């Protein structure tokens, strides 16, 4: 039996379409403490969408042996004070899990923090691919 395709990466819109796609919006109100200019943060509209994430829900939880996740983050243009919009970053529950980041459209920066506290900044441009090894928190 041949199973039909159920998930598609739409290149024109850099979006996921199909079954089991979860979309989440993150507004400014949930990013308190992320931006350094607290006065500019307080003056901005708290309902502003800063970024959206599309995730393919494959019914696995983080840390599942052999599990692989796929998602797309859309960070919108804008600034809070002198800082451009950004995601809140994350640390994997299973710290030795690596991942790839792929620049699809636009430009930006990928901030990484080493286990010793060093910050590494990588340029994100269309078609750039960045491997982030395990034990590397993403800011």
Tab-separated table of N, CA and C in Angstrom:
chain	number	residue	atom	x	y	z
A	1	UNK	N	0.826	-1.168	0.000
A	1	UNK	CA	0.000	0.000	0.000
A	1	UNK	C	0.885	1.251	0.000
A	2	UNK	N	0.549	2.214	-0.817
A	2	UNK	CA	1.260	3.490	-0.876
A	2	UNK	C	0.428	4.519	-0.119
A	3	UNK	N	1.030	5.104	0.906
A	3	UNK	CA	0.328	6.110	1.696
A	3	UNK	C	0.494	7.481	1.044
A	4	UNK	N	-0.555	8.274	1.008
A	4	UNK	CA	-0.449	9.595	0.387
A	4	UNK	C	0.357	10.552	1.264
A	5	UNK	N	0.993	11.524	0.628
A	5	UNK	CA	1.713	12.575	1.357
A	5	UNK	C	0.709	13.394	2.153
A	6	UNK	N	1.078	13.756	3.382
A	6	UNK	CA	0.154	14.517	4.227
A	6	UNK	C	0.761	15.814	4.746
A	7	UNK	N	2.042	16.067	4.483
A	7	UNK	CA	2.706	17.272	4.964
A	7	UNK	C	3.498	17.875	3.815
A	8	UNK	N	3.389	19.203	3.665
A	8	UNK	CA	4.041	19.871	2.546
A	8	UNK	C	4.738	21.134	3.023
A	9	UNK	N	5.931	21.387	2.498
A	9	UNK	CA	6.658	22.631	2.727
A	9	UNK	C	6.391	23.513	1.525
A	10	UNK	N	5.617	24.571	1.729
A	10	UNK	CA	5.262	25.479	0.651
A	10	UNK	C	6.370	26.518	0.515
A	11	UNK	N	7.172	26.390	-0.526
A	11	UNK	CA	8.339	27.246	-0.684
A	11	UNK	C	7.982	28.710	-0.900
A	12	UNK	N	6.904	28.994	-1.607
A	12	UNK	CA	6.529	30.385	-1.874
A	12	UNK	C	6.207	31.147	-0.594
A	13	UNK	N	5.621	30.473	0.376
A	13	UNK	CA	5.232	31.125	1.623
A	13	UNK	C	6.081	30.681	2.811
A	14	UNK	N	7.025	29.787	2.583
A	14	UNK	CA	7.869	29.234	3.659
A	14	UNK	C	6.995	28.767	4.821
A	15	UNK	N	5.990	27.964	4.499
A	15	UNK	CA	5.066	27.507	5.529
A	15	UNK	C	4.779	26.022	5.375
A	16	UNK	N	4.306	25.434	6.454
A	16	UNK	CA	3.891	24.037	6.440
A	16	UNK	C	2.393	23.970	6.206
A	17	UNK	N	1.971	23.018	5.394
A	17	UNK	CA	0.545	22.773	5.176
A	17	UNK	C	0.317	21.282	5.216
A	18	UNK	N	-0.835	20.882	5.698
A	18	UNK	CA	-1.183	19.473	5.753
A	18	UNK	C	-1.744	19.089	7.100
A	19	UNK	N	-1.705	17.793	7.366
A	19	UNK	CA	-2.265	17.302	8.625
A	19	UNK	C	-1.249	17.431	9.751
A	20	UNK	N	-1.755	17.563	10.957
A	20	UNK	CA	-0.940	17.613	12.172
A	20	UNK	C	0.042	18.782	12.208
A	21	UNK	N	-0.374	19.927	11.668
A	21	UNK	CA	0.442	21.137	11.750
A	21	UNK	C	-0.125	22.014	12.867
A	22	UNK	N	0.724	22.363	13.817
A	22	UNK	CA	0.340	23.225	14.926
A	22	UNK	C	0.961	24.596	14.682
A	23	UNK	N	0.165	25.642	14.847
A	23	UNK	CA	0.653	27.012	14.696
A	23	UNK	C	0.529	27.738	16.031
A	24	UNK	N	1.604	28.401	16.427
A	24	UNK	CA	1.610	29.148	17.681
A	24	UNK	C	2.115	30.561	17.417
A	25	UNK	N	1.441	31.541	18.000
A	25	UNK	CA	1.884	32.929	17.913
A	25	UNK	C	2.451	33.347	19.259
A	26	UNK	N	3.508	34.141	19.216
A	26	UNK	CA	4.073	34.690	20.436
A	26	UNK	C	3.965	36.207	20.360
A	27	UNK	N	3.268	36.777	21.331
A	27	UNK	CA	3.098	38.228	21.372
A	27	UNK	C	4.111	38.836	22.330
A	28	UNK	N	4.260	40.137	22.193
A	28	UNK	CA	5.236	40.848	23.019
A	28	UNK	C	4.981	40.645	24.508
A	29	UNK	N	3.717	40.587	24.915
A	29	UNK	CA	3.396	40.479	26.345
A	29	UNK	C	4.057	39.264	27.010
A	30	UNK	N	4.342	38.212	26.244
A	30	UNK	CA	4.926	36.999	26.834
A	30	UNK	C	6.454	37.014	26.812
A	31	UNK	N	7.048	38.106	26.352
A	31	UNK	CA	8.508	38.171	26.226
A	31	UNK	C	9.148	39.139	27.216
A	32	UNK	N	8.494	39.382	28.336
A	32	UNK	CA	9.044	40.279	29.357
A	32	UNK	C	10.414	39.771	29.806
A	33	UNK	N	11.376	40.662	29.859
A	33	UNK	CA	12.722	40.310	30.289
A	33	UNK	C	13.641	39.870	29.155
A	34	UNK	N	13.106	39.726	27.947
A	34	UNK	CA	13.930	39.306	26.803
A	34	UNK	C	14.686	40.495	26.209
A	35	UNK	N	14.016	41.628	26.110
A	35	UNK	CA	14.613	42.823	25.513
A	35	UNK	C	15.252	43.676	26.603
A	36	UNK	N	16.402	44.285	26.296
A	36	UNK	CA	17.145	45.009	27.323
A	36	UNK	C	16.533	46.365	27.664
A	37	UNK	N	15.795	46.973	26.752
A	37	UNK	CA	15.216	48.294	26.987
A	37	UNK	C	13.805	48.122	27.576
A	38	UNK	N	13.722	48.058	28.895
A	38	UNK	CA	12.432	47.800	29.546
A	38	UNK	C	11.449	48.947	29.328
A	39	UNK	N	11.930	50.175	29.187
A	39	UNK	CA	11.040	51.307	28.942
A	39	UNK	C	10.389	51.177	27.564
A	40	UNK	N	11.180	50.860	26.535
A	40	UNK	CA	10.628	50.669	25.185
A	40	UNK	C	9.667	49.481	25.173
A	41	UNK	N	9.985	48.441	25.931
A	41	UNK	CA	9.103	47.272	26.028
A	41	UNK	C	7.749	47.673	26.595
A	42	UNK	N	7.746	48.438	27.675
A	42	UNK	CA	6.506	48.840	28.325
A	42	UNK	C	5.677	49.772	27.447
A	43	UNK	N	6.325	50.558	26.576
A	43	UNK	CA	5.616	51.505	25.721
A	43	UNK	C	5.043	50.848	24.461
A	44	UNK	N	5.521	49.679	24.108
A	44	UNK	CA	5.080	48.997	22.888
A	44	UNK	C	3.746	48.282	23.127
A	45	UNK	N	3.016	48.014	22.050
A	45	UNK	CA	1.732	47.309	22.131
A	45	UNK	C	1.972	45.862	22.557
A	46	UNK	N	1.464	45.428	23.698
A	46	UNK	CA	1.715	44.073	24.182
A	46	UNK	C	1.088	42.980	23.310
A	47	UNK	N	0.148	43.353	22.448
A	47	UNK	CA	-0.505	42.376	21.570
A	47	UNK	C	0.211	42.199	20.237
A	48	UNK	N	1.329	42.894	20.043
A	48	UNK	CA	2.089	42.766	18.809
A	48	UNK	C	2.619	41.343	18.669
A	49	UNK	N	2.358	40.725	17.518
A	49	UNK	CA	2.905	39.389	17.256
A	49	UNK	C	4.368	39.566	16.863
A	50	UNK	N	5.265	38.965	17.639
A	50	UNK	CA	6.702	39.064	17.401
A	50	UNK	C	7.162	37.925	16.496
A	51	UNK	N	6.661	36.726	16.758
A	51	UNK	CA	6.990	35.591	15.885
A	51	UNK	C	5.901	34.534	15.946
A	52	UNK	N	5.880	33.706	14.909
A	52	UNK	CA	4.976	32.571	14.832
A	52	UNK	C	5.804	31.327	14.550
A	53	UNK	N	5.335	30.194	15.037
A	53	UNK	CA	6.004	28.918	14.819
A	53	UNK	C	4.991	27.927	14.269
A	54	UNK	N	5.406	27.174	13.259
A	54	UNK	CA	4.608	26.070	12.734
A	54	UNK	C	5.382	24.796	13.029
A	55	UNK	N	4.713	23.828	13.616
A	55	UNK	CA	5.371	22.585	14.020
A	55	UNK	C	4.575	21.413	13.466
A	56	UNK	N	5.301	20.418	12.968
A	56	UNK	CA	4.631	19.189	12.573
A	56	UNK	C	4.511	18.315	13.825
A	57	UNK	N	3.283	18.047	14.231
A	57	UNK	CA	3.040	17.232	15.418
A	57	UNK	C	3.110	15.753	15.033
A	58	UNK	N	4.195	15.105	15.418
A	58	UNK	CA	4.371	13.684	15.088
A	58	UNK	C	4.087	12.774	16.291
A	59	UNK	N	3.407	13.325	17.289
A	59	UNK	CA	3.006	12.585	18.491
A	59	UNK	C	4.177	12.121	19.349
A	60	UNK	N	5.327	12.753	19.200
A	60	UNK	CA	6.474	12.426	20.044
A	60	UNK	C	6.723	13.556	21.033
A	61	UNK	N	7.302	13.222	22.143
A	61	UNK	CA	7.691	14.210	23.136
A	61	UNK	C	9.196	14.399	23.053
A	62	UNK	N	9.651	15.600	23.429
A	62	UNK	CA	11.090	15.860	23.398
A	62	UNK	C	11.819	14.837	24.259
A	63	UNK	N	12.941	14.363	23.756
A	63	UNK	CA	13.728	13.365	24.459
A	63	UNK	C	13.395	11.943	24.050
A	64	UNK	N	12.365	11.741	23.220
A	64	UNK	CA	11.988	10.408	22.745
A	64	UNK	C	13.135	9.850	21.907
A	65	UNK	N	13.593	8.660	22.226
A	65	UNK	CA	14.705	8.038	21.522
A	65	UNK	C	14.395	7.944	20.028
A	66	UNK	N	15.259	8.505	19.209
A	66	UNK	CA	15.078	8.473	17.762
A	66	UNK	C	14.095	9.500	17.239
A	67	UNK	N	13.541	10.314	18.114
A	67	UNK	CA	12.559	11.318	17.701
A	67	UNK	C	13.211	12.453	16.915
A	68	UNK	N	12.488	12.985	15.968
A	68	UNK	CA	12.959	14.110	15.166
A	68	UNK	C	11.793	15.069	14.999
A	69	UNK	N	12.042	16.352	15.194
A	69	UNK	CA	11.011	17.363	15.094
A	69	UNK	C	11.314	18.278	13.921
A	70	UNK	N	10.246	18.865	13.356
A	70	UNK	CA	10.409	19.790	12.243
A	70	UNK	C	9.460	20.957	12.440
A	71	UNK	N	9.987	22.149	12.290
A	71	UNK	CA	9.152	23.333	12.425
A	71	UNK	C	9.752	24.506	11.693
A	72	UNK	N	8.960	25.551	11.556
A	72	UNK	CA	9.398	26.784	10.904
A	72	UNK	C	9.054	27.943	11.828
A	73	UNK	N	10.013	28.810	12.063
A	73	UNK	CA	9.779	30.030	12.836
A	73	UNK	C	9.750	31.212	11.881
A	74	UNK	N	8.764	32.068	12.057
A	74	UNK	CA	8.631	33.299	11.277
A	74	UNK	C	8.807	34.456	12.250
A	75	UNK	N	9.957	35.125	12.199
A	75	UNK	CA	10.207	36.271	13.067
A	75	UNK	C	9.890	37.517	12.244
A	76	UNK	N	9.006	38.356	12.763
A	76	UNK	CA	8.570	39.526	12.017
A	76	UNK	C	9.546	40.681	12.171
A	77	UNK	N	9.580	41.585	11.202
A	77	UNK	CA	10.468	42.744	11.312
A	77	UNK	C	9.950	43.711	12.365
A	78	UNK	N	10.854	44.323	13.068
A	78	UNK	CA	10.488	45.313	14.069
A	78	UNK	C	11.548	45.398	15.143
A	79	UNK	N	11.434	46.417	15.968
A	79	UNK	CA	12.402	46.635	17.043
A	79	UNK	C	11.688	46.996	18.340
A	80	UNK	N	12.322	46.628	19.425
A	80	UNK	CA	11.983	47.124	20.751
A	80	UNK	C	13.226	47.878	21.193
A	81	UNK	N	13.130	49.189	21.267
A	81	UNK	CA	14.322	50.001	21.504
A	81	UNK	C	15.259	49.837	20.322
A	82	UNK	N	16.482	49.446	20.583
A	82	UNK	CA	17.471	49.246	19.524
A	82	UNK	C	17.639	47.785	19.119
A	83	UNK	N	16.851	46.886	19.731
A	83	UNK	CA	16.969	45.458	19.439
A	83	UNK	C	15.868	45.007	18.478
A	84	UNK	N	16.272	44.220	17.498
A	84	UNK	CA	15.300	43.645	16.578
A	84	UNK	C	14.496	42.565	17.288
A	85	UNK	N	13.292	42.306	16.779
A	85	UNK	CA	12.480	41.229	17.324
A	85	UNK	C	13.277	39.933	17.343
A	86	UNK	N	12.992	39.099	18.322
A	86	UNK	CA	13.705	37.834	18.480
A	86	UNK	C	12.798	36.818	19.166
A	87	UNK	N	13.187	35.559	19.081
A	87	UNK	CA	12.488	34.528	19.831
A	87	UNK	C	13.050	34.503	21.248
A	88	UNK	N	12.363	33.800	22.132
A	88	UNK	CA	12.844	33.728	23.512
A	88	UNK	C	14.000	32.740	23.663
A	89	UNK	N	14.244	31.909	22.655
A	89	UNK	CA	15.311	30.919	22.751
A	89	UNK	C	14.847	29.709	23.539
A	90	UNK	N	15.686	28.694	23.576
A	90	UNK	CA	15.299	27.488	24.290
A	90	UNK	C	16.512	26.623	24.608
A	91	UNK	N	16.316	25.736	25.545
A	91	UNK	CA	17.280	24.703	25.892
A	91	UNK	C	16.519	23.387	25.789
A	92	UNK	N	17.113	22.403	25.158
A	92	UNK	CA	16.443	21.108	25.019
A	92	UNK	C	16.375	20.381	26.351
A	93	UNK	N	15.271	19.675	26.569
A	93	UNK	CA	15.145	18.862	27.788
A	93	UNK	C	16.240	17.805	27.817
A	94	UNK	N	16.515	17.225	26.670
A	94	UNK	CA	17.619	16.268	26.545
A	94	UNK	C	18.783	17.064	25.954
A	95	UNK	N	19.662	17.541	26.815
A	95	UNK	CA	20.658	18.557	26.472
A	95	UNK	C	21.597	18.150	25.340
A	96	UNK	N	21.782	16.854	25.100
A	96	UNK	CA	22.714	16.456	24.038
A	96	UNK	C	22.051	16.377	22.662
A	97	UNK	N	20.824	16.904	22.527
A	97	UNK	CA	20.123	16.899	21.246
A	97	UNK	C	20.607	18.058	20.381
A	98	UNK	N	21.052	17.762	19.167
A	98	UNK	CA	21.461	18.790	18.221
A	98	UNK	C	20.308	19.170	17.313
A	99	UNK	N	20.532	20.192	16.512
A	99	UNK	CA	19.521	20.581	15.537
A	99	UNK	C	20.151	21.430	14.438
A	100	UNK	N	19.392	21.601	13.361
A	100	UNK	CA	19.786	22.469	12.260
A	100	UNK	C	18.856	23.661	12.192
A	101	UNK	N	19.400	24.809	11.841
A	101	UNK	CA	18.618	25.998	11.511
A	101	UNK	C	18.925	26.335	10.063
A	102	UNK	N	17.865	26.649	9.311
A	102	UNK	CA	17.987	26.910	7.885
A	102	UNK	C	17.337	28.259	7.600
A	103	UNK	N	18.116	29.188	7.040
A	103	UNK	CA	17.581	30.488	6.653
A	103	UNK	C	16.805	30.354	5.350
A	104	UNK	N	15.526	30.673	5.376
A	104	UNK	CA	14.701	30.547	4.174
A	104	UNK	C	14.546	31.896	3.488
A	105	UNK	N	14.229	32.936	4.259
A	105	UNK	CA	13.983	34.249	3.680
A	105	UNK	C	14.394	35.309	4.698
A	106	UNK	N	14.896	36.419	4.229
A	106	UNK	CA	15.294	37.504	5.119
A	106	UNK	C	16.663	37.261	5.729
A	107	UNK	N	17.061	38.153	6.588
A	107	UNK	CA	18.354	38.052	7.257
A	107	UNK	C	18.162	38.208	8.763
A	108	UNK	N	19.099	37.684	9.509
A	108	UNK	CA	19.037	37.797	10.959
A	108	UNK	C	20.265	37.196	11.590
A	109	UNK	N	20.211	37.028	12.874
A	109	UNK	CA	21.331	36.474	13.629
A	109	UNK	C	20.848	35.310	14.476
A	110	UNK	N	21.686	34.300	14.577
A	110	UNK	CA	21.448	33.145	15.430
A	110	UNK	C	22.421	33.266	16.595
A	111	UNK	N	21.891	33.392	17.818
A	111	UNK	CA	22.726	33.547	19.005
A	111	UNK	C	22.810	32.224	19.741
A	112	UNK	N	24.017	31.790	20.019
A	112	UNK	CA	24.250	30.535	20.727
A	112	UNK	C	25.084	30.815	21.964
A	113	UNK	N	24.831	30.073	23.025
A	113	UNK	CA	25.622	30.188	24.239
A	113	UNK	C	26.278	28.843	24.500
A	114	UNK	N	27.604	28.840	24.621
A	114	UNK	CA	28.324	27.598	24.880
A	114	UNK	C	28.130	27.202	26.343
A	115	UNK	N	28.439	25.956	26.688
A	115	UNK	CA	28.331	25.536	28.091
A	115	UNK	C	29.200	26.368	29.043
A	116	UNK	N	30.247	27.033	28.508
A	116	UNK	CA	31.106	27.862	29.355
A	116	UNK	C	30.645	29.315	29.403
A	117	UNK	N	29.503	29.629	28.728
A	117	UNK	CA	28.955	30.984	28.774
A	117	UNK	C	29.375	31.892	27.640
A	118	UNK	N	30.198	31.397	26.714
A	118	UNK	CA	30.606	32.208	25.561
A	118	UNK	C	29.420	32.350	24.604
A	119	UNK	N	29.266	33.550	24.028
A	119	UNK	CA	28.212	33.772	23.043
A	119	UNK	C	28.801	33.686	21.643
A	120	UNK	N	28.147	32.922	20.794
A	120	UNK	CA	28.531	32.787	19.388
A	120	UNK	C	27.384	33.351	18.561
A	121	UNK	N	27.722	34.206	17.606
A	121	UNK	CA	26.714	34.821	16.742
A	121	UNK	C	26.956	34.365	15.314
A	122	UNK	N	25.908	33.811	14.690
A	122	UNK	CA	26.003	33.339	13.313
A	122	UNK	C	25.032	34.126	12.445
A	123	UNK	N	25.479	34.520	11.277
A	123	UNK	CA	24.630	35.244	10.342
A	123	UNK	C	23.651	34.284	9.675
A	124	UNK	N	22.373	34.644	9.696
A	124	UNK	CA	21.335	33.868	9.019
A	124	UNK	C	20.947	34.619	7.749
A	125	UNK	N	21.101	33.973	6.617
A	125	UNK	CA	20.716	34.549	5.335
A	125	UNK	C	19.978	33.475	4.543
A	126	UNK	N	19.258	33.858	3.489
A	126	UNK	CA	18.567	32.840	2.701
A	126	UNK	C	19.530	31.744	2.231
A	127	UNK	N	19.113	30.506	2.404
A	127	UNK	CA	19.832	29.297	2.015
A	127	UNK	C	20.989	28.926	2.931
A	128	UNK	N	21.239	29.707	4.005
A	128	UNK	CA	22.298	29.310	4.941
A	128	UNK	C	21.771	28.208	5.841
A	129	UNK	N	22.633	27.245	6.170
A	129	UNK	CA	22.278	26.126	7.033
A	129	UNK	C	23.283	26.091	8.180
A	130	UNK	N	22.761	25.994	9.399
A	130	UNK	CA	23.616	26.051	10.592
A	130	UNK	C	23.338	24.851	11.481
A	131	UNK	N	24.383	24.082	11.763
A	131	UNK	CA	24.274	22.954	12.688
A	131	UNK	C	24.570	23.444	14.093
A	132	UNK	N	23.686	23.100	15.022
A	132	UNK	CA	23.881	23.419	16.416
A	132	UNK	C	24.033	22.110	17.168
A	133	UNK	N	25.223	21.820	17.665
A	133	UNK	CA	25.438	20.535	18.329
A	133	UNK	C	24.710	20.459	19.660
A	134	UNK	N	24.575	19.268	20.180
A	134	UNK	CA	24.003	19.084	21.504
A	134	UNK	C	24.828	19.842	22.537
A	135	UNK	N	24.270	20.045	23.686
A	135	UNK	CA	24.912	20.772	24.791
A	135	UNK	C	25.139	22.240	24.484
A	136	UNK	N	24.355	22.792	23.521
A	136	UNK	CA	24.513	24.190	23.130
A	136	UNK	C	23.166	24.900	23.269
A	137	UNK	N	22.935	25.612	24.365
A	137	UNK	CA	21.673	26.343	24.488
A	137	UNK	C	21.524	27.368	23.374
A	138	UNK	N	20.300	27.590	22.923
A	138	UNK	CA	20.029	28.589	21.887
A	138	UNK	C	19.366	29.765	22.555
A	139	UNK	N	19.976	30.936	22.436
A	139	UNK	CA	19.413	32.175	23.028
A	139	UNK	C	18.443	32.805	22.077
